[in-house]
Coordinates of C-alpha atoms in Angstrom, one line a residue:
X1 CA 30.4 131.9 104.2
X2 CA 33.1 133.4 102.0
X3 CA 35.9 131.5 100.5
X4 CA 38.4 133.4 102.7
X5 CA 36.7 132.4 105.8
X6 CA 36.4 128.8 104.5
X7 CA 40.1 128.6 104.1
X8 CA 40.5 130.0 107.5
X9 CA 39.2 126.8 109.0
X10 CA 42.4 125.0 108.0
X11 CA 45.9 126.0 108.8
X12 CA 49.5 125.8 107.5
X13 CA 49.9 123.5 104.5
X14 CA 46.1 123.1 104.3
X15 CA 45.6 126.8 103.9
X16 CA 48.4 126.9 101.3
X17 CA 46.7 124.1 99.3
X18 CA 43.2 125.6 99.4
X19 CA 44.6 129.0 98.4
X20 CA 46.2 127.4 95.3
X21 CA 42.9 125.7 94.4
X22 CA 41.0 129.0 94.9
X23 CA 43.4 130.9 92.6
X24 CA 43.1 128.3 89.9
X25 CA 39.3 128.1 90.2
X26 CA 39.5 124.3 90.6
X27 CA 37.0 124.1 93.4
X28 CA 33.6 125.9 93.7
X29 CA 32.8 128.0 96.7
X30 CA 30.8 125.2 98.3
X31 CA 33.5 122.6 97.6
X32 CA 36.1 124.9 99.2
X33 CA 34.1 125.2 102.4
X34 CA 33.5 121.4 102.6
X35 CA 37.2 120.7 101.7
X36 CA 38.4 123.0 104.5
X37 CA 36.2 121.1 107.0
X38 CA 37.4 117.7 105.8
X39 CA 41.1 118.9 106.0
X40 CA 40.6 120.2 109.5
X41 CA 39.4 116.8 110.6
X42 CA 42.6 115.2 109.2
X43 CA 45.4 117.4 110.4
X44 CA 48.1 114.6 110.3
X45 CA 47.5 113.5 106.7
X46 CA 48.9 115.0 103.5
X47 CA 46.3 117.6 102.6
X48 CA 46.3 117.1 98.8
X49 CA 46.0 113.3 99.3
X50 CA 42.9 113.8 101.6
X51 CA 41.2 115.8 98.9
X52 CA 42.0 113.2 96.2
X53 CA 40.8 110.3 98.4
X54 CA 37.6 112.2 99.3
X55 CA 36.8 112.8 95.6
X56 CA 37.2 116.6 95.6
X57 CA 39.7 116.6 92.8
X58 CA 41.4 114.1 90.6
X59 CA 45.1 113.3 91.2
X60 CA 46.1 113.8 87.6
X61 CA 44.7 117.4 87.7
X62 CA 46.0 118.3 91.1
X63 CA 49.6 117.1 90.9
X64 CA 50.6 119.3 87.9
X65 CA 49.1 122.3 89.7
X66 CA 51.2 121.5 92.9
X67 CA 54.4 121.0 90.8
X68 CA 53.9 124.4 89.1
X69 CA 52.9 126.3 92.2
X70 CA 55.7 124.9 94.3
X71 CA 58.4 124.9 91.7
X72 CA 58.9 121.1 91.6
X73 CA 59.5 118.7 88.7
X74 CA 56.6 116.2 88.2
X75 CA 58.0 112.8 87.2
X76 CA 56.5 109.7 85.7
X77 CA 58.0 106.9 87.8
X78 CA 57.1 104.3 85.3
X79 CA 59.7 105.8 83.0
X80 CA 62.5 106.5 85.6
X81 CA 65.5 104.2 85.9
X82 CA 66.3 103.6 89.6
X83 CA 70.0 103.7 90.6
X84 CA 70.0 100.4 92.6
X85 CA 73.5 101.0 94.0
X86 CA 72.0 103.9 96.1
X87 CA 69.4 101.9 97.8
X88 CA 71.6 100.0 100.3
X89 CA 72.9 103.3 101.7
X90 CA 69.4 104.8 102.2
X91 CA 67.6 105.0 105.6
X92 CA 65.0 102.4 105.1
X93 CA 62.8 103.3 108.0
X94 CA 62.5 106.9 106.8
X95 CA 61.9 105.7 103.2
X96 CA 58.9 103.7 104.4
X97 CA 57.6 106.1 107.1
X98 CA 57.6 109.2 104.9
X99 CA 57.0 107.5 101.5
X100 CA 60.2 108.9 99.9
X101 CA 61.9 107.1 97.0
X102 CA 65.6 107.8 96.2
X103 CA 65.9 107.9 92.4
X104 CA 69.5 108.9 91.5
X105 CA 72.6 110.8 92.6
X106 CA 74.4 113.5 90.6
X107 CA 77.5 115.4 92.0
X108 CA 76.5 115.2 95.6
X109 CA 72.8 115.9 94.9
X110 CA 70.3 113.1 95.7
X111 CA 67.0 113.1 93.7
X112 CA 64.2 111.9 95.9
X113 CA 60.6 111.4 94.8
X114 CA 58.0 112.6 97.3
X115 CA 54.2 112.4 97.3
X116 CA 53.9 115.1 100.0
X117 CA 55.5 118.3 98.9
X118 CA 54.3 120.1 102.0
X119 CA 56.4 117.9 104.3
X120 CA 59.7 119.9 104.4
X121 CA 60.8 118.2 107.6
X122 CA 60.9 114.8 105.9
X123 CA 63.3 116.2 103.2
X124 CA 65.4 117.9 105.9
X125 CA 65.7 114.6 107.9
X126 CA 66.6 112.7 104.7
X127 CA 69.3 115.2 104.0
X128 CA 70.7 114.9 107.6
X129 CA 70.8 111.1 107.5
X130 CA 72.4 110.8 104.1
X131 CA 74.7 113.8 104.3
X132 CA 73.7 114.7 100.7
X133 CA 71.9 117.7 99.3
X134 CA 68.3 116.4 98.6
X135 CA 66.4 117.7 95.6
X136 CA 62.7 116.6 95.9
X137 CA 60.6 115.8 92.8
X138 CA 56.9 115.2 92.9
X139 CA 55.2 111.9 92.0
X140 CA 51.9 110.1 92.8
X141 CA 52.1 108.7 96.3
X142 CA 50.7 105.3 95.3
X143 CA 53.3 104.9 92.6
X144 CA 56.1 105.8 95.1
X145 CA 54.7 103.2 97.5
X146 CA 54.7 100.6 94.7
X147 CA 58.3 101.3 93.9
X148 CA 59.4 101.1 97.6
X149 CA 57.8 97.7 97.9
X150 CA 59.4 96.6 94.6
X151 CA 62.9 97.6 95.6
X152 CA 62.9 97.4 99.4
X153 CA 60.5 94.4 99.7
X154 CA 57.0 93.8 100.9
X155 CA 57.0 94.5 104.6
X156 CA 60.4 96.1 104.5
X157 CA 59.4 98.8 107.0
X158 CA 58.2 96.2 109.5
X159 CA 61.4 94.1 109.1
X160 CA 63.3 97.3 109.9
X161 CA 61.1 97.7 112.9
X162 CA 61.7 94.1 114.0
X163 CA 65.5 94.6 113.9
X164 CA 65.4 98.1 115.6
X165 CA 62.6 97.4 118.1
X166 CA 60.2 100.0 116.7
X167 CA 57.0 100.9 118.4
X168 CA 53.7 99.4 117.4
X169 CA 51.2 101.3 115.3
X170 CA 47.5 101.0 114.6
X171 CA 46.5 97.9 112.6
X172 CA 44.5 98.1 109.4
X173 CA 43.0 94.6 109.8
X174 CA 40.0 93.8 112.0
X175 CA 39.3 90.1 112.9
X176 CA 35.7 89.1 113.0
X177 CA 36.4 86.3 115.5
X178 CA 38.5 86.4 118.7
X179 CA 42.0 84.9 118.4
X180 CA 43.4 82.6 121.0
X181 CA 47.0 81.5 121.7
X182 CA 48.7 79.5 124.4
X183 CA 51.6 80.7 126.6
X184 CA 54.4 78.8 124.7
X185 CA 57.5 80.6 123.5
X186 CA 56.5 80.0 119.9
X187 CA 53.1 81.7 120.4
X188 CA 54.7 84.7 122.2
X189 CA 57.1 85.2 119.3
X190 CA 54.1 85.0 116.8
X191 CA 52.2 87.6 118.9
X192 CA 54.9 90.2 118.9
X193 CA 53.5 93.5 117.6
X194 CA 55.9 93.7 114.7
X195 CA 55.3 90.1 113.5
X196 CA 51.6 90.8 113.7
X197 CA 52.1 94.0 111.7
X198 CA 54.2 92.2 109.1
X199 CA 51.6 89.5 108.5
X200 CA 48.9 92.2 108.3
X201 CA 50.9 94.0 105.6
X202 CA 51.2 90.9 103.5
X203 CA 47.5 90.4 103.6
X204 CA 46.7 94.1 103.0
X205 CA 49.1 94.2 100.0
X206 CA 47.6 91.0 98.5
X207 CA 44.0 92.4 98.9
X208 CA 44.9 95.7 97.4
X209 CA 46.6 94.0 94.4
X210 CA 43.5 91.9 93.7
X211 CA 45.4 88.6 94.5
X212 CA 43.3 85.5 94.8
X213 CA 46.0 83.5 96.6
X214 CA 49.1 84.0 98.7
X215 CA 51.8 81.3 98.6
X216 CA 54.3 81.4 101.5
X217 CA 57.0 78.8 101.0
X218 CA 59.9 77.9 103.2
X219 CA 62.9 77.1 101.0
X220 CA 66.5 76.1 101.7
X221 CA 67.8 79.7 101.4
X222 CA 64.9 81.5 103.0
X223 CA 61.3 82.5 102.7
X224 CA 59.5 83.0 99.4
X225 CA 56.1 84.8 99.0
X226 CA 54.1 84.9 95.8
X227 CA 50.7 86.4 95.0
X228 CA 48.4 84.9 92.3
X229 CA 47.1 87.9 90.4
X230 CA 44.8 87.4 87.4
X231 CA 45.6 83.7 87.5
X232 CA 49.4 83.9 87.4
X233 CA 51.8 83.8 90.3
X234 CA 54.0 86.9 90.8
X235 CA 56.9 86.7 93.2
X236 CA 57.3 89.5 95.7
X237 CA 60.6 91.1 96.5
X238 CA 61.5 90.6 100.2
X239 CA 64.2 92.1 102.4
X240 CA 66.7 89.3 103.3
X241 CA 66.1 90.0 107.1
X242 CA 62.6 88.6 106.8
X243 CA 64.1 85.0 106.7
X244 CA 64.8 85.3 110.5
X245 CA 61.1 85.6 111.2
X246 CA 59.8 82.8 108.9
X247 CA 58.7 80.5 111.8
X248 CA 57.0 83.4 113.6
X249 CA 55.1 84.4 110.5
X250 CA 53.8 80.9 109.9
X251 CA 52.9 80.6 113.6
X252 CA 51.0 83.9 113.4
X253 CA 49.0 82.6 110.5
X254 CA 48.2 79.4 112.4
X255 CA 46.9 81.5 115.3
X256 CA 44.8 83.6 113.0
X257 CA 43.3 80.4 111.5
X258 CA 42.8 78.7 114.9
X259 CA 45.3 75.9 114.1
X260 CA 47.7 74.0 116.2
X261 CA 51.0 75.9 116.1
X262 CA 52.9 73.0 117.6
X263 CA 51.9 70.6 114.8
X264 CA 54.5 70.8 112.0
X265 CA 54.3 67.2 110.7
X266 CA 50.7 67.0 109.3
X267 CA 48.7 69.1 106.9
X268 CA 46.2 71.5 108.5
X269 CA 43.3 73.5 107.1
X270 CA 41.7 76.6 108.6
X271 CA 39.8 79.8 108.0
X272 CA 40.2 83.5 108.8
X273 CA 37.4 86.0 108.8
X274 CA 38.5 89.5 108.7
X275 CA 38.0 93.0 107.4
X276 CA 40.8 94.7 105.4
X277 CA 40.3 98.5 105.1
X278 CA 36.5 98.0 105.6
X279 CA 36.1 95.1 103.1
X280 CA 35.0 91.7 104.3
X281 CA 37.6 89.1 103.3
X282 CA 37.3 85.3 103.9
X283 CA 40.7 83.5 103.9
X284 CA 41.0 79.8 103.5
X285 CA 44.3 78.6 105.0
X286 CA 46.1 75.4 104.0
X287 CA 49.4 74.4 105.6
X288 CA 51.5 71.4 104.5
X289 CA 54.9 70.1 105.7
X290 CA 57.8 70.4 103.4
X291 CA 61.4 69.3 103.6
X292 CA 62.7 72.8 104.6
X293 CA 59.7 73.8 106.8
X294 CA 56.0 74.4 106.2
X295 CA 54.3 75.8 103.1
X296 CA 51.3 78.0 103.5
X297 CA 48.6 78.8 100.9
X298 CA 46.0 81.5 101.7
X299 CA 43.0 81.8 99.3
X300 CA 41.4 85.2 99.6
X301 CA 37.7 85.6 98.9
X302 CA 37.2 89.4 98.7
X303 CA 33.4 89.7 99.2
X304 CA 33.6 93.5 98.8
X305 CA 34.8 93.2 95.2
X306 CA 32.6 90.3 94.0
X307 CA 29.8 91.1 91.6
X308 CA 27.5 88.3 90.6
X309 CA 26.0 89.7 87.4
X310 CA 25.6 87.3 84.5
X311 CA 26.1 90.1 82.0
X312 CA 29.5 90.9 83.5
X313 CA 31.1 87.5 83.5
X314 CA 32.3 87.9 79.9
X315 CA 29.7 86.2 77.7
X316 CA 29.1 87.7 74.3
X317 CA 25.5 88.5 73.5
X318 CA 24.7 85.3 71.6
X319 CA 26.1 83.1 74.4
X320 CA 24.3 85.1 77.1
X321 CA 21.0 84.9 75.2
X322 CA 21.3 81.1 74.8
X323 CA 22.4 80.5 78.4
X324 CA 19.6 82.7 79.7
X325 CA 17.1 80.5 77.8
X326 CA 18.6 77.4 79.5
X327 CA 18.4 78.8 83.0
X328 CA 14.8 79.9 82.5
X329 CA 13.7 76.3 81.9
X330 CA 11.3 74.9 84.6
X331 CA 13.3 71.6 85.1
X332 CA 16.4 69.7 84.0
X333 CA 20.1 69.9 84.8
X334 CA 22.5 72.7 83.7
X335 CA 26.2 71.9 84.2
X336 CA 29.1 74.2 84.3
X337 CA 32.5 72.5 83.8
X338 CA 36.1 73.5 84.0
X339 CA 39.2 73.1 86.3
X340 CA 39.6 74.7 89.7
X341 CA 39.8 78.4 89.5
X342 CA 38.0 78.7 86.1
X343 CA 35.1 80.8 87.5
X344 CA 32.5 78.2 87.7
X345 CA 31.1 79.4 91.1
X346 CA 30.9 82.9 89.8
X347 CA 28.9 81.9 86.8
X348 CA 26.5 79.8 88.8
X349 CA 26.0 82.4 91.5
X350 CA 25.4 85.0 88.7
X351 CA 22.8 82.6 87.1
X352 CA 21.0 82.2 90.4
X353 CA 20.9 86.0 90.8
X354 CA 19.6 86.4 87.3
X355 CA 16.5 84.1 87.9
X356 CA 15.8 84.7 91.6
X357 CA 12.6 86.5 92.6
X358 CA 10.0 86.3 95.3
X359 CA 8.1 83.5 93.5
X360 CA 11.0 81.0 93.5
X361 CA 12.5 79.0 96.3
X362 CA 16.2 78.5 95.6
X363 CA 18.4 76.2 97.8
X364 CA 22.1 75.5 97.4
X365 CA 24.3 72.8 98.9
X366 CA 28.0 73.7 98.8
X367 CA 31.4 72.6 100.1
X368 CA 32.2 75.2 101.4
X369 CA 29.7 78.1 101.1
X370 CA 32.0 80.8 99.6
X371 CA 29.6 83.8 99.3
X372 CA 26.4 84.5 101.2
X373 CA 23.6 85.4 98.9
X374 CA 20.5 87.3 100.0
X375 CA 17.3 85.5 99.0
X376 CA 18.9 82.1 98.6
X377 CA 18.9 79.3 101.2
X378 CA 22.5 77.9 101.5
X379 CA 23.6 74.7 103.1
X380 CA 27.3 73.7 103.8
X381 CA 28.2 70.0 103.7
X382 CA 29.8 68.4 106.7
X383 CA 31.0 64.9 105.8
X384 CA 32.2 64.0 109.3
X385 CA 28.6 64.0 110.6
X386 CA 27.2 62.5 107.4
X387 CA 25.9 65.7 105.8
X388 CA 27.1 64.8 102.2
X389 CA 25.9 66.3 99.0
X390 CA 23.6 63.3 98.4
X391 CA 22.1 63.4 102.0
X392 CA 21.6 67.2 101.8
X393 CA 19.8 66.8 98.5
X394 CA 17.4 64.3 100.0
X395 CA 16.5 66.8 102.7
X396 CA 16.3 69.7 100.2
X397 CA 13.6 67.9 98.1
X398 CA 11.3 67.9 101.2
X399 CA 11.6 71.7 101.3
X400 CA 9.6 72.3 98.1
X401 CA 12.4 74.1 96.2
X402 CA 12.1 75.3 92.6
X403 CA 15.8 75.6 91.9
X404 CA 18.7 73.6 93.4
X405 CA 22.4 74.2 93.2
X406 CA 24.7 71.3 93.9
X407 CA 28.2 72.6 94.4
X408 CA 29.8 69.6 92.6
X409 CA 28.7 66.2 91.3
X410 CA 31.5 64.0 92.8
X411 CA 30.1 60.5 92.9
X412 CA 27.3 58.3 91.7
X413 CA 25.0 58.9 94.7
X414 CA 25.1 62.7 94.2
X415 CA 24.6 62.3 90.4
X416 CA 21.6 60.0 90.9
X417 CA 20.0 62.4 93.5
X418 CA 20.5 65.4 91.1
X419 CA 18.9 63.4 88.3
X420 CA 16.0 62.4 90.5
X421 CA 15.5 66.1 91.5
X422 CA 15.4 67.1 87.8
X423 CA 12.9 64.4 86.9
X424 CA 10.6 65.5 89.7
X425 CA 10.3 69.0 88.3
X426 CA 13.2 70.9 89.6
X427 CA 15.9 73.0 87.8
X428 CA 19.3 71.8 89.0
X429 CA 22.6 73.6 88.6
X430 CA 25.9 71.8 89.3
X431 CA 29.6 71.6 88.3
X432 CA 31.9 68.9 87.0
X433 CA 35.6 68.8 86.4
X434 CA 35.9 68.1 82.7
X435 CA 38.0 69.8 80.0
X436 CA 35.2 70.6 77.6
X437 CA 31.4 70.4 77.4
X438 CA 30.9 67.1 75.5
X439 CA 33.0 65.2 78.0
X440 CA 30.4 65.9 80.7
X441 CA 28.0 63.3 79.3
X442 CA 30.7 60.5 79.3
X443 CA 31.9 61.5 82.7
X444 CA 28.4 61.0 84.2
X445 CA 28.1 57.7 82.4
X446 CA 31.5 56.6 83.7
X447 CA 30.3 57.4 87.2
X448 CA 27.6 54.7 86.7
X449 CA 24.5 56.8 85.7
X450 CA 22.4 55.1 83.1
X451 CA 22.8 56.8 79.7
X452 CA 19.0 57.2 79.1
X453 CA 18.8 59.2 82.4
X454 CA 21.7 61.4 81.4
X455 CA 20.3 62.1 78.0
X456 CA 16.8 62.9 79.3
X457 CA 17.9 65.3 82.1
X458 CA 21.0 67.3 81.0
X459 CA 19.6 70.3 79.1
X460 CA 22.9 72.0 78.5
X461 CA 26.6 72.2 79.5
X462 CA 28.8 75.2 79.8
X463 CA 32.6 74.7 79.8
X464 CA 34.6 77.8 80.7
X465 CA 38.1 79.2 81.4
X466 CA 39.3 82.6 82.5
X467 CA 41.6 84.7 80.3
X468 CA 43.4 87.9 81.4
X469 CA 41.9 91.0 79.7
X470 CA 43.9 93.8 78.2
X471 CA 44.5 96.7 80.6
X472 CA 42.2 99.6 79.4
X473 CA 44.7 102.3 80.6
X474 CA 47.6 101.2 78.3
X475 CA 45.7 99.4 75.5
X476 CA 47.2 100.0 72.1
X477 CA 47.3 98.3 68.6
X478 CA 50.1 96.1 67.4
X479 CA 50.8 94.3 64.1
X480 CA 51.8 90.7 63.8
X481 CA 53.2 88.8 60.8
X482 CA 50.9 86.2 59.3
X483 CA 53.4 83.4 60.0
X484 CA 53.3 84.1 63.7
X485 CA 49.5 83.6 64.0
X486 CA 48.3 80.2 65.3
X487 CA 47.1 77.8 62.6
X488 CA 43.5 77.9 63.7
X489 CA 43.3 81.7 64.2
X490 CA 40.6 83.1 61.8
X491 CA 42.9 85.6 60.1
X492 CA 45.7 83.1 59.4
X493 CA 46.3 82.5 55.7
X494 CA 46.2 78.9 54.8
X495 CA 47.9 77.2 51.8
X496 CA 47.9 80.4 49.8
X497 CA 44.1 80.5 49.7
X498 CA 43.8 83.9 51.5
X499 CA 42.1 84.5 54.8
X500 CA 39.8 81.9 56.3
X501 CA 36.6 81.6 54.3
X502 CA 33.6 82.8 56.3
X503 CA 31.6 79.8 55.1
X504 CA 34.0 77.5 57.0
X505 CA 33.6 79.3 60.3
X506 CA 30.7 79.0 62.8
X507 CA 28.2 81.8 62.3
X508 CA 28.9 83.4 65.6
X509 CA 32.7 83.6 64.9
X510 CA 32.1 84.7 61.3
X511 CA 30.0 87.6 62.5
X512 CA 32.7 88.8 64.8
X513 CA 35.3 88.5 62.0
X514 CA 33.1 90.6 59.7
X515 CA 32.9 93.3 62.4
X516 CA 36.7 93.2 62.8
X517 CA 37.4 93.5 59.1
X518 CA 34.9 96.4 58.8
X519 CA 36.8 98.2 61.6
X520 CA 40.3 97.5 60.2
X521 CA 39.3 98.5 56.7
X522 CA 39.6 102.1 57.9
X523 CA 43.2 101.6 59.3
X524 CA 44.9 98.8 57.3
X525 CA 48.3 97.6 58.4
X526 CA 51.4 96.7 56.3
X527 CA 51.0 93.9 53.8
X528 CA 51.3 90.4 55.2
X529 CA 50.4 91.5 58.8
X530 CA 47.4 91.6 61.0
X531 CA 46.5 94.4 63.4
X532 CA 45.4 93.4 66.9
X533 CA 45.5 94.9 70.4
X534 CA 47.7 94.5 73.4
X535 CA 48.6 96.3 76.6
X536 CA 51.9 98.2 76.6
X537 CA 52.3 98.1 80.4
X538 CA 51.5 100.8 83.0
X539 CA 51.3 101.2 86.7
X540 CA 47.6 100.2 86.8
X541 CA 48.5 96.7 85.5
X542 CA 51.9 96.4 87.2
X543 CA 53.6 96.6 83.8
X544 CA 52.0 93.3 82.6
X545 CA 49.6 94.7 80.0
X546 CA 46.7 92.9 81.6
X547 CA 44.2 93.9 84.3
X548 CA 41.3 91.7 85.4
X549 CA 40.0 88.5 83.9
X550 CA 37.0 87.5 81.8
X551 CA 35.5 84.2 80.8
X552 CA 35.6 82.3 77.6
X553 CA 32.8 79.8 77.1
X554 CA 31.8 76.7 75.2
X555 CA 28.0 76.3 75.5
X556 CA 26.5 73.0 74.4
X557 CA 22.7 72.8 74.2
X558 CA 21.4 69.3 74.2
X559 CA 19.3 68.5 71.1
X560 CA 17.5 65.3 70.0
X561 CA 20.5 64.0 68.0
X562 CA 22.8 64.5 70.9
X563 CA 20.3 62.7 73.2
X564 CA 20.3 59.7 70.9
X565 CA 24.1 59.7 70.8
X566 CA 24.4 59.8 74.6
X567 CA 21.9 56.9 74.9
X568 CA 24.1 54.9 72.5
X569 CA 27.2 55.5 74.8
X570 CA 29.3 57.1 72.0
X571 CA 32.5 58.8 73.0
X572 CA 32.9 62.5 73.6
X573 CA 34.4 63.2 70.2
X574 CA 31.3 62.1 68.3
X575 CA 29.1 64.3 70.6
X576 CA 31.5 67.2 70.0
X577 CA 31.2 66.9 66.2
X578 CA 27.4 66.9 66.4
X579 CA 27.5 69.9 68.7
X580 CA 29.7 71.8 66.3
X581 CA 27.3 71.0 63.4
X582 CA 24.5 72.5 65.6
X583 CA 26.5 75.8 66.0
X584 CA 28.5 75.3 69.2
X585 CA 31.4 77.6 69.6
X586 CA 34.5 76.0 71.2
X587 CA 36.5 77.5 74.0
X588 CA 39.3 78.3 71.6
X589 CA 36.9 79.9 69.1
X590 CA 35.3 82.0 71.8
X591 CA 38.8 83.1 72.8
X592 CA 39.5 84.2 69.2
X593 CA 36.2 86.2 69.3
X594 CA 37.5 88.0 72.4
X595 CA 40.8 88.7 70.6
X596 CA 39.1 90.1 67.5
X597 CA 37.0 92.4 69.8
X598 CA 40.2 93.7 71.5
X599 CA 39.4 92.2 74.9
X600 CA 42.4 89.8 75.2
X601 CA 45.4 88.6 73.2
X602 CA 46.4 85.6 71.1
X603 CA 49.1 84.6 73.7
X604 CA 46.5 84.5 76.5
X605 CA 44.0 82.4 74.6
X606 CA 46.8 80.0 73.4
X607 CA 48.0 79.7 77.0
X608 CA 44.6 78.7 78.3
X609 CA 43.1 76.5 75.5
X610 CA 44.2 73.7 73.1
X611 CA 44.1 74.2 69.4
X612 CA 41.1 73.1 67.4
X613 CA 43.1 72.1 64.3
X614 CA 42.8 68.3 63.8

């Protein structure tokens, strides 16, 4: 089939686009034919966006070609100043429906960013509604959508639909369990098509922005929605009209989570199983009464984006090697400690995936089971019927396991059962809520476990935190004056004695420092400064300079001296000093290693950890 006949499959704007790509030689003969077939199957979508989404061509290659061929200016919206005084006069429904972003006005001409240069009707309609001459400029569609949400608010199009009685459209969320609601007036309001769509948009936006939690708070002056992205809460801009529908939004969430929509005085917990744009997402719902209404916290577990790979959790090679030796032992207890949200479950699941094979029987007991793992038997506790961690452990031991994971050691009974399992030849993984690794020994003893049992069974403790990583798309170097560096940072000058002596640093930190100094010797900065890395901010990271998170780790391996100290009931500080003598890297020091390797920043490590200077 020739290229001409391939293009003939499509029509209108599709033919025009394919002809451009053919002239430029950007698609092969075979790709042209396949692209025409794909476009013919999606006649209502922007043709260039279809080709980008299907992987035929990259957006950064295609947009400059479109701009040149169609005589449009290609703009970088991250560098454009929006004339906010214009926005109140703009037709919101058209802005959202056609993904058009008004930028500025000059002498009766309105500059509008469009992601679909083939849609002349949208520009004409905008011109008619505003009474201004509209000059379109080209920009990436996703960046336009982000600006619209930023300036008009999350769900702004749906709020406009609520107030103007717009028709329903196809939902992008699929619920994996049937929803039920009564015939009350409250339930009917919550089930209105536009309310359903608004809640769906909030969930879709959070999932696409990699949010781990959604906080919906009813305050005196209206509704507040915040997403927790990379560990920090980020407030979402909302149209003021959304406050009228606060009660309906919360009722809709209750229906989705199978909760009592009439109960507003007591806390409630529920769960939503759904698919968002093809990805399985589990949502834990917690609702609590507040003085101005109800507060909702939704925890999103995006199973489609989770990767349980021990090499990918952020351990540097030396930590990974030592931890791998720990988890390969035939028996004993390995603990992972840290506060809620520090990545403990991910580390433990990754460790299980690292060691699992056909010869091992692995059983877990969790509250709740967050991620289903192939090849691992998982049990969820149910305290109301007596299935506690301790009772589940008793039953597990009769199933001849090799490896056991206990979600958390919360009490003496669970601790004693875990110790009994390790003494009878099983490898046991579990978690504790302590601030550092040495405190785990004293925490178990405080629970009532005999010190000799703790010392003889705990093989190692991993404390961890999560730090935000520098966005790879806008990563750049920066220079910092010596006096602005933390006192315990390895490059800080102390008392006029020059940089920290390598002999005074743990070997693992000294090695990273030597690598850094070798790299920086080729590009020295001004005298009295230190060159490090940061993110300058871009659309990929929402202008924060960070994208994604990685772990920092404090790995304590129990040796004979530490076992003796535990038996003597010494405090955690003494154990810590001995562990440091044995080469343990603290959380803070591992953070500095990540800074020296250009993975994160000083500010981020200082935010998460306490200083090591005594």
